[in-house]
Amino acid sequence: MKPTYETHQRRAIEPDGTAHAARYAGDRDHFTLACAVYPMPVIEHLVPDGDVWSVTCPGCRTALAIVITCPLCKTAGAQEFGLPIPNTDDSADCARCVNPECGIHWGLDPGADGSCTECGGSGNTGRGTIYDPRCSCGE
């Protein structure tokens, strides 16, 4: 698994309380922010990831957003939606292609990488063979 802001997460807190997504850049004295804002704002302290400090910086939130790519036509920016599960009060997480010429929709697999350009977060490669049914980004 490649290091990302999600896997090596810290929160960089500005004096006004704005919380950035941060990660160390080689050692504990140097870090980067997901928003890559320049010049870097004054950071009061770094804290470990947790529910207490959710990311409030709009730039960091945009940088951390997952872009889903259609596994068929490779168009980026698929829309997420919930599809009701029959006979339950629950819904399944799905995505639909934004390309009007494609227009497919598929279920998102919780174990798959939503930004994977091979499966679009479905976990299925689309090759559909018994020997290769799952994408390498899957569970």
Coordinates of N, CA, C and O in Angstrom, one line a residue:
M1 N 0.8 -1.2 0.0 CA 0.0 0.0 0.0 C 0.9 1.2 0.0 O 1.8 1.4 0.8
K2 N 0.6 2.2 -0.9 CA 1.4 3.4 -1.0 C 1.1 4.3 0.2 O -0.1 4.4 0.6
P3 N 2.0 5.1 0.7 CA 1.8 6.0 1.8 C 0.9 7.1 1.2 O 1.1 7.7 0.2
T4 N -0.2 7.4 2.0 CA -1.1 8.5 1.6 C -1.3 9.4 2.8 O -0.9 9.0 3.9
Y5 N -2.1 10.4 2.7 CA -2.5 11.2 3.8 C -3.4 10.5 4.7 O -3.5 10.7 5.9
E6 N -4.1 9.5 4.2 CA -5.0 8.6 5.1 C -4.2 7.6 5.9 O -4.5 7.3 7.0
T7 N -3.1 7.1 5.3 CA -2.4 6.0 6.0 C -1.3 6.6 7.0 O -0.9 5.9 7.9
H8 N -0.9 7.8 6.8 CA 0.1 8.4 7.7 C -0.4 9.8 8.1 O 0.1 10.8 7.8
Q9 N -1.6 9.7 8.8 CA -2.3 10.9 9.1 C -2.0 11.6 10.4 O -1.8 11.0 11.4
R10 N -1.9 12.9 10.3 CA -1.8 13.8 11.5 C -2.7 15.0 11.2 O -3.1 15.2 10.1
R11 N -3.0 15.7 12.2 CA -3.7 17.0 12.0 C -2.8 18.1 12.4 O -2.2 18.1 13.5
A12 N -2.7 19.1 11.5 CA -1.9 20.3 11.8 C -3.0 21.4 12.2 O -3.8 21.7 11.4
I13 N -2.9 21.9 13.4 CA -3.9 22.8 13.9 C -3.3 24.2 13.9 O -2.3 24.5 14.5
E14 N -4.0 25.1 13.2 CA -3.7 26.5 13.2 C -4.1 27.2 14.5 O -5.0 26.6 15.2
P15 N -3.6 28.3 14.9 CA -4.1 29.0 16.1 C -5.6 29.3 16.1 O -6.2 29.3 17.2
D16 N -6.2 29.5 15.0 CA -7.6 29.8 14.9 C -8.5 28.5 14.9 O -9.7 28.6 14.9
G17 N -7.8 27.4 15.0 CA -8.5 26.1 15.1 C -8.7 25.3 13.8 O -9.2 24.2 13.8
T18 N -8.3 25.9 12.7 CA -8.4 25.2 11.4 C -7.5 24.0 11.5 O -6.4 24.1 11.8
A19 N -8.1 22.8 11.1 CA -7.4 21.6 11.1 C -7.1 21.1 9.7 O -8.0 20.9 8.9
H20 N -5.8 21.0 9.4 CA -5.3 20.5 8.1 C -5.0 19.0 8.2 O -4.6 18.5 9.3
A21 N -5.0 18.3 7.1 CA -4.5 17.0 7.0 C -3.0 17.1 6.7 O -2.6 17.8 5.8
A22 N -2.2 16.5 7.5 CA -0.8 16.6 7.4 C -0.1 15.2 7.5 O -0.7 14.3 8.0
R23 N 1.1 15.2 7.0 CA 1.9 14.0 7.2 C 3.4 14.4 7.2 O 3.8 15.4 6.7
Y24 N 4.2 13.6 7.9 CA 5.6 13.8 8.0 C 6.3 13.6 6.7 O 5.9 12.7 5.9
A25 N 7.2 14.5 6.4 CA 8.0 14.4 5.2 C 9.4 14.0 5.5 O 10.4 14.8 5.4
G26 N 9.6 12.8 5.9 CA 10.9 12.2 6.2 C 11.3 12.2 7.6 O 11.9 11.2 8.1
D27 N 11.0 13.2 8.4 CA 11.3 13.2 9.8 C 10.2 13.9 10.6 O 9.4 14.6 10.0
R28 N 10.3 13.9 11.9 CA 9.2 14.5 12.7 C 9.3 16.0 12.8 O 8.4 16.6 13.4
D29 N 10.3 16.6 12.2 CA 10.4 18.1 12.2 C 9.9 18.7 11.0 O 9.7 19.9 10.9
H30 N 9.6 17.9 9.9 CA 9.1 18.4 8.7 C 7.9 17.7 8.3 O 7.8 16.5 8.4
F31 N 6.9 18.4 7.8 CA 5.6 17.8 7.4 C 5.1 18.6 6.3 O 5.5 19.8 6.0
T32 N 4.1 18.0 5.6 CA 3.4 18.7 4.4 C 1.9 18.6 4.7 O 1.4 17.8 5.5
L33 N 1.2 19.6 4.1 CA -0.2 19.6 4.2 C -0.9 19.1 2.9 O -0.3 19.3 1.9
A34 N -2.0 18.5 3.0 CA -2.7 17.9 1.9 C -3.1 19.0 0.9 O -3.0 18.9 -0.3
C35 N -3.4 20.2 1.4 CA -3.8 21.3 0.5 C -2.6 22.0 -0.2 O -2.8 22.8 -1.1
A36 N -1.4 21.7 0.3 CA -0.2 22.3 -0.3 C -0.2 23.8 -0.4 O 0.3 24.4 -1.3
V37 N -0.8 24.4 0.6 CA -1.0 25.9 0.6 C 0.4 26.5 0.8 O 1.3 26.0 1.5
Y38 N 0.7 27.6 0.1 CA 1.9 28.3 0.3 C 1.6 29.8 0.4 O 0.8 30.4 -0.3
P39 N 2.3 30.5 1.3 CA 3.2 29.9 2.3 C 2.4 29.1 3.4 O 1.2 29.3 3.6
M40 N 3.1 28.2 4.0 CA 2.5 27.3 5.0 C 2.0 28.2 6.2 O 2.7 29.1 6.6
P41 N 0.7 28.0 6.6 CA 0.2 28.8 7.7 C 0.9 28.5 9.0 O 1.6 27.5 9.1
V42 N 0.7 29.3 10.0 CA 1.3 29.1 11.3 C 0.6 27.9 11.9 O -0.6 27.9 12.0
I43 N 1.4 26.9 12.3 CA 0.8 25.7 12.9 C 1.1 25.7 14.4 O 2.2 25.8 14.8
E44 N 0.0 25.6 15.2 CA 0.2 25.6 16.6 C 0.7 24.3 17.2 O 1.6 24.3 18.0
H45 N 0.1 23.2 16.7 CA 0.6 21.9 17.1 C 0.1 20.8 16.1 O -0.8 21.0 15.3
L46 N 0.8 19.7 16.2 CA 0.4 18.5 15.4 C -0.3 17.5 16.4 O 0.2 17.3 17.5
V47 N -1.3 16.8 15.9 CA -2.0 15.8 16.8 C -2.2 14.6 15.9 O -2.3 14.7 14.7
P48 N -2.3 13.4 16.5 CA -2.6 12.2 15.8 C -4.0 12.2 15.2 O -4.8 13.0 15.7
D49 N -4.2 11.4 14.2 CA -5.5 11.3 13.6 C -6.5 10.9 14.6 O -6.2 10.1 15.5
G50 N -7.8 11.3 14.5 CA -8.8 10.9 15.4 C -10.1 11.6 15.1 O -10.1 12.6 14.4
D51 N -11.2 11.2 15.7 CA -12.5 11.8 15.5 C -12.5 13.2 16.2 O -13.3 14.0 15.8
V52 N -11.6 13.5 17.1 CA -11.6 14.8 17.8 C -11.3 15.9 16.9 O -11.8 17.0 16.9
W53 N -10.3 15.6 15.9 CA -9.9 16.7 15.0 C -10.2 16.3 13.6 O -9.4 15.8 12.9
S54 N -11.4 16.6 13.2 CA -11.7 16.3 11.8 C -11.1 17.4 10.9 O -10.9 18.6 11.4
V55 N -10.8 17.1 9.7 CA -10.2 18.1 8.8 C -11.3 19.2 8.4 O -12.3 18.9 8.0
T56 N -10.9 20.5 8.7 CA -11.8 21.6 8.5 C -11.3 22.5 7.4 O -12.1 23.3 6.9
C57 N -10.1 22.3 6.9 CA -9.5 23.1 5.8 C -10.2 22.7 4.5 O -10.1 21.5 4.1
P58 N -10.9 23.6 3.8 CA -11.5 23.2 2.5 C -10.5 22.7 1.5 O -10.9 21.8 0.7
G59 N -9.3 23.3 1.4 CA -8.3 22.8 0.5 C -7.9 21.4 0.8 O -7.7 20.6 -0.2
C60 N -7.7 21.0 2.0 CA -7.3 19.7 2.4 C -8.4 18.7 2.1 O -8.2 17.6 1.6
R61 N -9.7 19.1 2.4 CA -10.8 18.2 2.1 C -10.9 17.9 0.6 O -11.2 16.8 0.2
T62 N -10.7 18.9 -0.2 CA -10.7 18.7 -1.7 C -9.6 17.8 -2.1 O -9.8 16.9 -2.9
A63 N -8.4 18.0 -1.6 CA -7.3 17.2 -2.0 C -7.4 15.7 -1.5 O -6.9 14.8 -2.2
L64 N -8.1 15.5 -0.5 CA -8.3 14.1 0.0 C -9.5 13.4 -0.6 O -9.7 12.2 -0.4
A65 N -10.3 14.1 -1.4 CA -11.5 13.5 -2.0 C -11.2 12.5 -3.0 O -10.2 12.7 -3.8
I66 N -11.8 11.4 -3.0 CA -11.6 10.3 -3.9 C -12.3 10.6 -5.2 O -13.5 10.9 -5.2
V67 N -11.5 10.5 -6.3 CA -12.1 10.6 -7.6 C -12.3 9.2 -8.2 O -11.4 8.4 -8.4
I68 N -13.6 8.9 -8.5 CA -13.9 7.5 -9.0 C -13.9 7.6 -10.5 O -14.5 8.5 -11.1
T69 N -13.2 6.6 -11.1 CA -13.1 6.6 -12.6 C -13.9 5.4 -13.1 O -13.9 4.3 -12.5
C70 N -14.7 5.7 -14.2 CA -15.5 4.6 -14.8 C -14.6 3.5 -15.3 O -13.7 3.7 -16.0
P71 N -14.9 2.2 -14.9 CA -14.1 1.1 -15.3 C -14.3 0.8 -16.8 O -13.4 0.1 -17.4
L72 N -15.3 1.3 -17.4 CA -15.6 0.9 -18.8 C -15.0 2.0 -19.7 O -14.1 1.6 -20.6
C73 N -15.4 3.2 -19.6 CA -14.9 4.3 -20.5 C -13.7 5.1 -20.0 O -13.2 6.0 -20.7
K74 N -13.4 4.9 -18.7 CA -12.2 5.6 -18.0 C -12.5 7.1 -17.8 O -11.5 7.8 -17.6
T75 N -13.7 7.5 -17.8 CA -14.1 8.9 -17.5 C -14.0 9.1 -16.0 O -14.5 8.3 -15.2
A76 N -13.2 10.2 -15.6 CA -13.1 10.4 -14.1 C -14.3 11.3 -13.6 O -14.9 12.0 -14.3
G77 N -14.5 11.1 -12.3 CA -15.6 11.9 -11.7 C -16.9 11.3 -11.6 O -17.9 12.0 -11.6
A78 N -17.0 10.0 -11.4 CA -18.3 9.3 -11.3 C -19.0 9.8 -10.1 O -18.4 10.2 -9.1
Q79 N -20.3 9.8 -10.2 CA -21.2 10.3 -9.1 C -21.6 9.1 -8.2 O -22.0 8.1 -8.7
E80 N -21.4 9.3 -6.9 CA -21.8 8.3 -5.9 C -23.3 8.5 -5.6 O -23.8 9.6 -5.6
F81 N -24.0 7.4 -5.4 CA -25.4 7.4 -5.0 C -25.7 6.2 -4.2 O -25.0 5.2 -4.2
G82 N -26.9 6.2 -3.5 CA -27.3 5.0 -2.7 C -28.5 4.3 -3.4 O -29.4 5.0 -3.9
L83 N -28.4 3.0 -3.6 CA -29.4 2.2 -4.2 C -30.1 1.4 -3.1 O -29.4 0.7 -2.4
P84 N -31.4 1.6 -2.9 CA -32.1 0.9 -1.8 C -32.0 -0.6 -2.0 O -32.1 -1.2 -3.1
I85 N -31.7 -1.3 -0.9 CA -31.7 -2.8 -0.8 C -33.1 -3.3 -0.5 O -33.6 -2.9 0.5
P86 N -33.6 -4.1 -1.4 CA -35.0 -4.6 -1.2 C -35.2 -5.2 0.2 O -34.3 -5.9 0.7
N87 N -36.4 -5.0 0.8 CA -36.8 -5.6 2.0 C -35.9 -5.2 3.2 O -35.9 -5.9 4.2
T88 N -35.2 -4.1 3.1 CA -34.4 -3.6 4.2 C -34.5 -2.0 4.3 O -35.1 -1.4 3.4
D89 N -34.0 -1.4 5.3 CA -34.0 0.0 5.4 C -32.6 0.6 5.0 O -32.3 1.7 5.3
D90 N -31.8 -0.3 4.4 CA -30.5 0.1 4.1 C -30.3 0.4 2.6 O -31.2 0.1 1.8
S91 N -29.2 0.9 2.2 CA -28.9 1.2 0.8 C -27.5 0.8 0.5 O -26.6 0.8 1.4
A92 N -27.2 0.4 -0.7 CA -25.9 0.0 -1.2 C -25.2 1.2 -1.8 O -25.8 2.0 -2.5
D93 N -23.9 1.4 -1.6 CA -23.1 2.5 -2.2 C -22.8 2.1 -3.6 O -22.3 1.1 -3.9
C94 N -23.2 3.0 -4.5 CA -23.0 2.8 -5.9 C -22.4 4.0 -6.6 O -22.3 5.1 -6.0
A95 N -22.0 3.9 -7.8 CA -21.5 5.0 -8.6 C -22.1 4.9 -10.0 O -22.4 3.8 -10.5
R96 N -22.2 6.1 -10.6 CA -22.7 6.1 -12.0 C -21.7 7.0 -12.8 O -21.2 8.0 -12.4
C97 N -21.5 6.6 -14.1 CA -20.6 7.3 -15.0 C -21.2 8.6 -15.4 O -22.4 8.7 -15.6
V98 N -20.4 9.7 -15.4 CA -20.9 11.0 -15.8 C -20.9 11.2 -17.3 O -21.4 12.2 -17.8
N99 N -20.3 10.3 -18.1 CA -20.2 10.4 -19.5 C -21.6 9.9 -20.1 O -22.0 8.7 -19.9
P100 N -22.3 10.8 -20.7 CA -23.7 10.4 -21.2 C -23.6 9.3 -22.3 O -24.6 8.6 -22.4
E101 N -22.5 9.1 -22.9 CA -22.4 8.1 -23.9 C -22.2 6.7 -23.3 O -22.4 5.7 -23.9
C102 N -21.7 6.7 -22.0 CA -21.5 5.4 -21.3 C -22.7 5.1 -20.4 O -23.4 4.2 -20.6
G103 N -22.8 6.0 -19.4 CA -24.0 5.9 -18.5 C -24.1 4.6 -17.6 O -25.2 4.4 -17.1
I104 N -23.1 3.8 -17.5 CA -23.2 2.6 -16.7 C -23.3 3.0 -15.2 O -22.8 4.1 -14.8
H105 N -23.8 2.1 -14.4 CA -23.6 2.3 -12.9 C -23.2 0.9 -12.3 O -23.4 -0.1 -12.9
W106 N -22.5 1.0 -11.2 CA -22.0 -0.2 -10.5 C -22.0 0.0 -9.0 O -22.0 1.1 -8.5
G107 N -21.9 -1.1 -8.3 CA -21.8 -1.1 -6.9 C -20.4 -0.9 -6.4 O -19.4 -1.4 -7.0
L108 N -20.2 -0.1 -5.4 CA -18.9 0.1 -4.8 C -18.6 -1.0 -3.7 O -19.5 -1.2 -2.9
D109 N -17.4 -1.5 -3.8 CA -17.0 -2.6 -2.8 C -16.3 -1.9 -1.7 O -15.3 -1.2 -1.9
P110 N -16.7 -2.1 -0.4 CA -16.0 -1.5 0.7 C -14.5 -1.8 0.8 O -13.7 -1.1 1.4
G111 N -14.1 -3.0 0.2 CA -12.7 -3.4 0.3 C -11.9 -2.9 -0.9 O -10.7 -3.1 -0.9
A112 N -12.5 -2.3 -1.9 CA -11.8 -1.8 -3.1 C -11.4 -0.4 -3.0 O -12.0 0.4 -2.2
D113 N -10.5 0.0 -3.8 CA -10.0 1.4 -3.8 C -10.9 2.2 -4.8 O -10.9 1.9 -6.0
G114 N -11.6 3.2 -4.3 CA -12.5 3.9 -5.1 C -11.8 4.7 -6.2 O -12.4 5.0 -7.2
S115 N -10.6 5.0 -6.0 CA -9.8 5.8 -7.1 C -9.1 4.9 -8.1 O -8.5 5.3 -9.0
C116 N -9.4 3.5 -8.0 CA -8.7 2.6 -8.9 C -9.3 2.8 -10.3 O -10.5 2.8 -10.5
T117 N -8.4 3.0 -11.3 CA -8.9 3.2 -12.7 C -9.2 1.9 -13.4 O -9.8 1.9 -14.5
E118 N -8.9 0.8 -12.8 CA -9.2 -0.5 -13.4 C -10.6 -1.0 -13.0 O -11.3 -1.5 -13.9
C119 N -11.0 -0.8 -11.8 CA -12.3 -1.3 -11.4 C -13.3 -0.2 -10.9 O -14.5 -0.5 -10.7
G120 N -12.9 1.0 -10.8 CA -13.8 2.1 -10.3 C -14.3 1.9 -8.9 O -15.4 2.4 -8.6
G121 N -13.7 1.1 -8.1 CA -14.1 0.9 -6.7 C -15.1 -0.3 -6.6 O -15.6 -0.5 -5.5
S122 N -15.3 -1.0 -7.7 CA -16.2 -2.1 -7.6 C -15.5 -3.4 -7.1 O -16.2 -4.3 -6.6
G123 N -14.2 -3.4 -7.3 CA -13.5 -4.6 -6.9 C -13.4 -5.7 -8.0 O -12.6 -6.6 -7.9
N124 N -14.2 -5.5 -9.0 CA -14.3 -6.4 -10.1 C -13.6 -5.8 -11.3 O -13.8 -4.7 -11.7
T125 N -12.7 -6.6 -12.0 CA -12.0 -6.1 -13.1 C -12.8 -6.0 -14.4 O -12.4 -5.3 -15.3
G126 N -13.9 -6.6 -14.5 CA -14.7 -6.6 -15.7 C -14.3 -7.7 -16.7 O -14.9 -7.9 -17.7
R127 N -13.1 -8.4 -16.3 CA -12.7 -9.5 -17.2 C -13.6 -10.7 -17.0 O -13.8 -11.5 -18.0
G128 N -14.2 -10.8 -15.8 CA -15.2 -11.8 -15.6 C -14.8 -13.2 -15.7 O -15.6 -14.1 -15.9
T129 N -13.5 -13.5 -15.5 CA -13.1 -14.9 -15.6 C -13.0 -15.5 -14.2 O -12.8 -14.8 -13.2
I130 N -13.1 -16.8 -14.1 CA -13.0 -17.5 -12.8 C -11.6 -17.4 -12.3 O -11.4 -17.5 -11.1
Y131 N -10.6 -17.2 -13.2 CA -9.2 -17.1 -12.7 C -8.8 -15.7 -12.3 O -7.8 -15.6 -11.6
D132 N -9.5 -14.7 -12.7 CA -9.2 -13.3 -12.4 C -10.4 -12.5 -12.0 O -10.7 -11.5 -12.7
P133 N -11.2 -12.9 -11.0 CA -12.4 -12.2 -10.8 C -12.3 -10.9 -10.0 O -13.2 -10.1 -10.1
R134 N -11.2 -10.7 -9.3 CA -11.1 -9.5 -8.4 C -9.9 -8.6 -8.9 O -8.9 -9.1 -9.3
C135 N -10.1 -7.3 -8.7 CA -9.1 -6.4 -9.0 C -8.0 -6.4 -7.8 O -8.3 -6.8 -6.7
S136 N -6.8 -6.1 -8.2 CA -5.7 -6.2 -7.2 C -5.9 -5.1 -6.1 O -5.3 -5.2 -5.0
C137 N -6.8 -4.1 -6.3 CA -7.0 -3.1 -5.2 C -8.0 -3.6 -4.2 O -8.3 -2.9 -3.2
G138 N -8.6 -4.8 -4.4 CA -9.7 -5.3 -3.6 C -9.3 -5.7 -2.2 O -8.1 -5.5 -1.8
E139 N -10.1 -6.4 -1.5 CA -9.9 -6.8 -0.2 C -8.7 -7.7 0.0 O -8.4 -8.5 -0.9

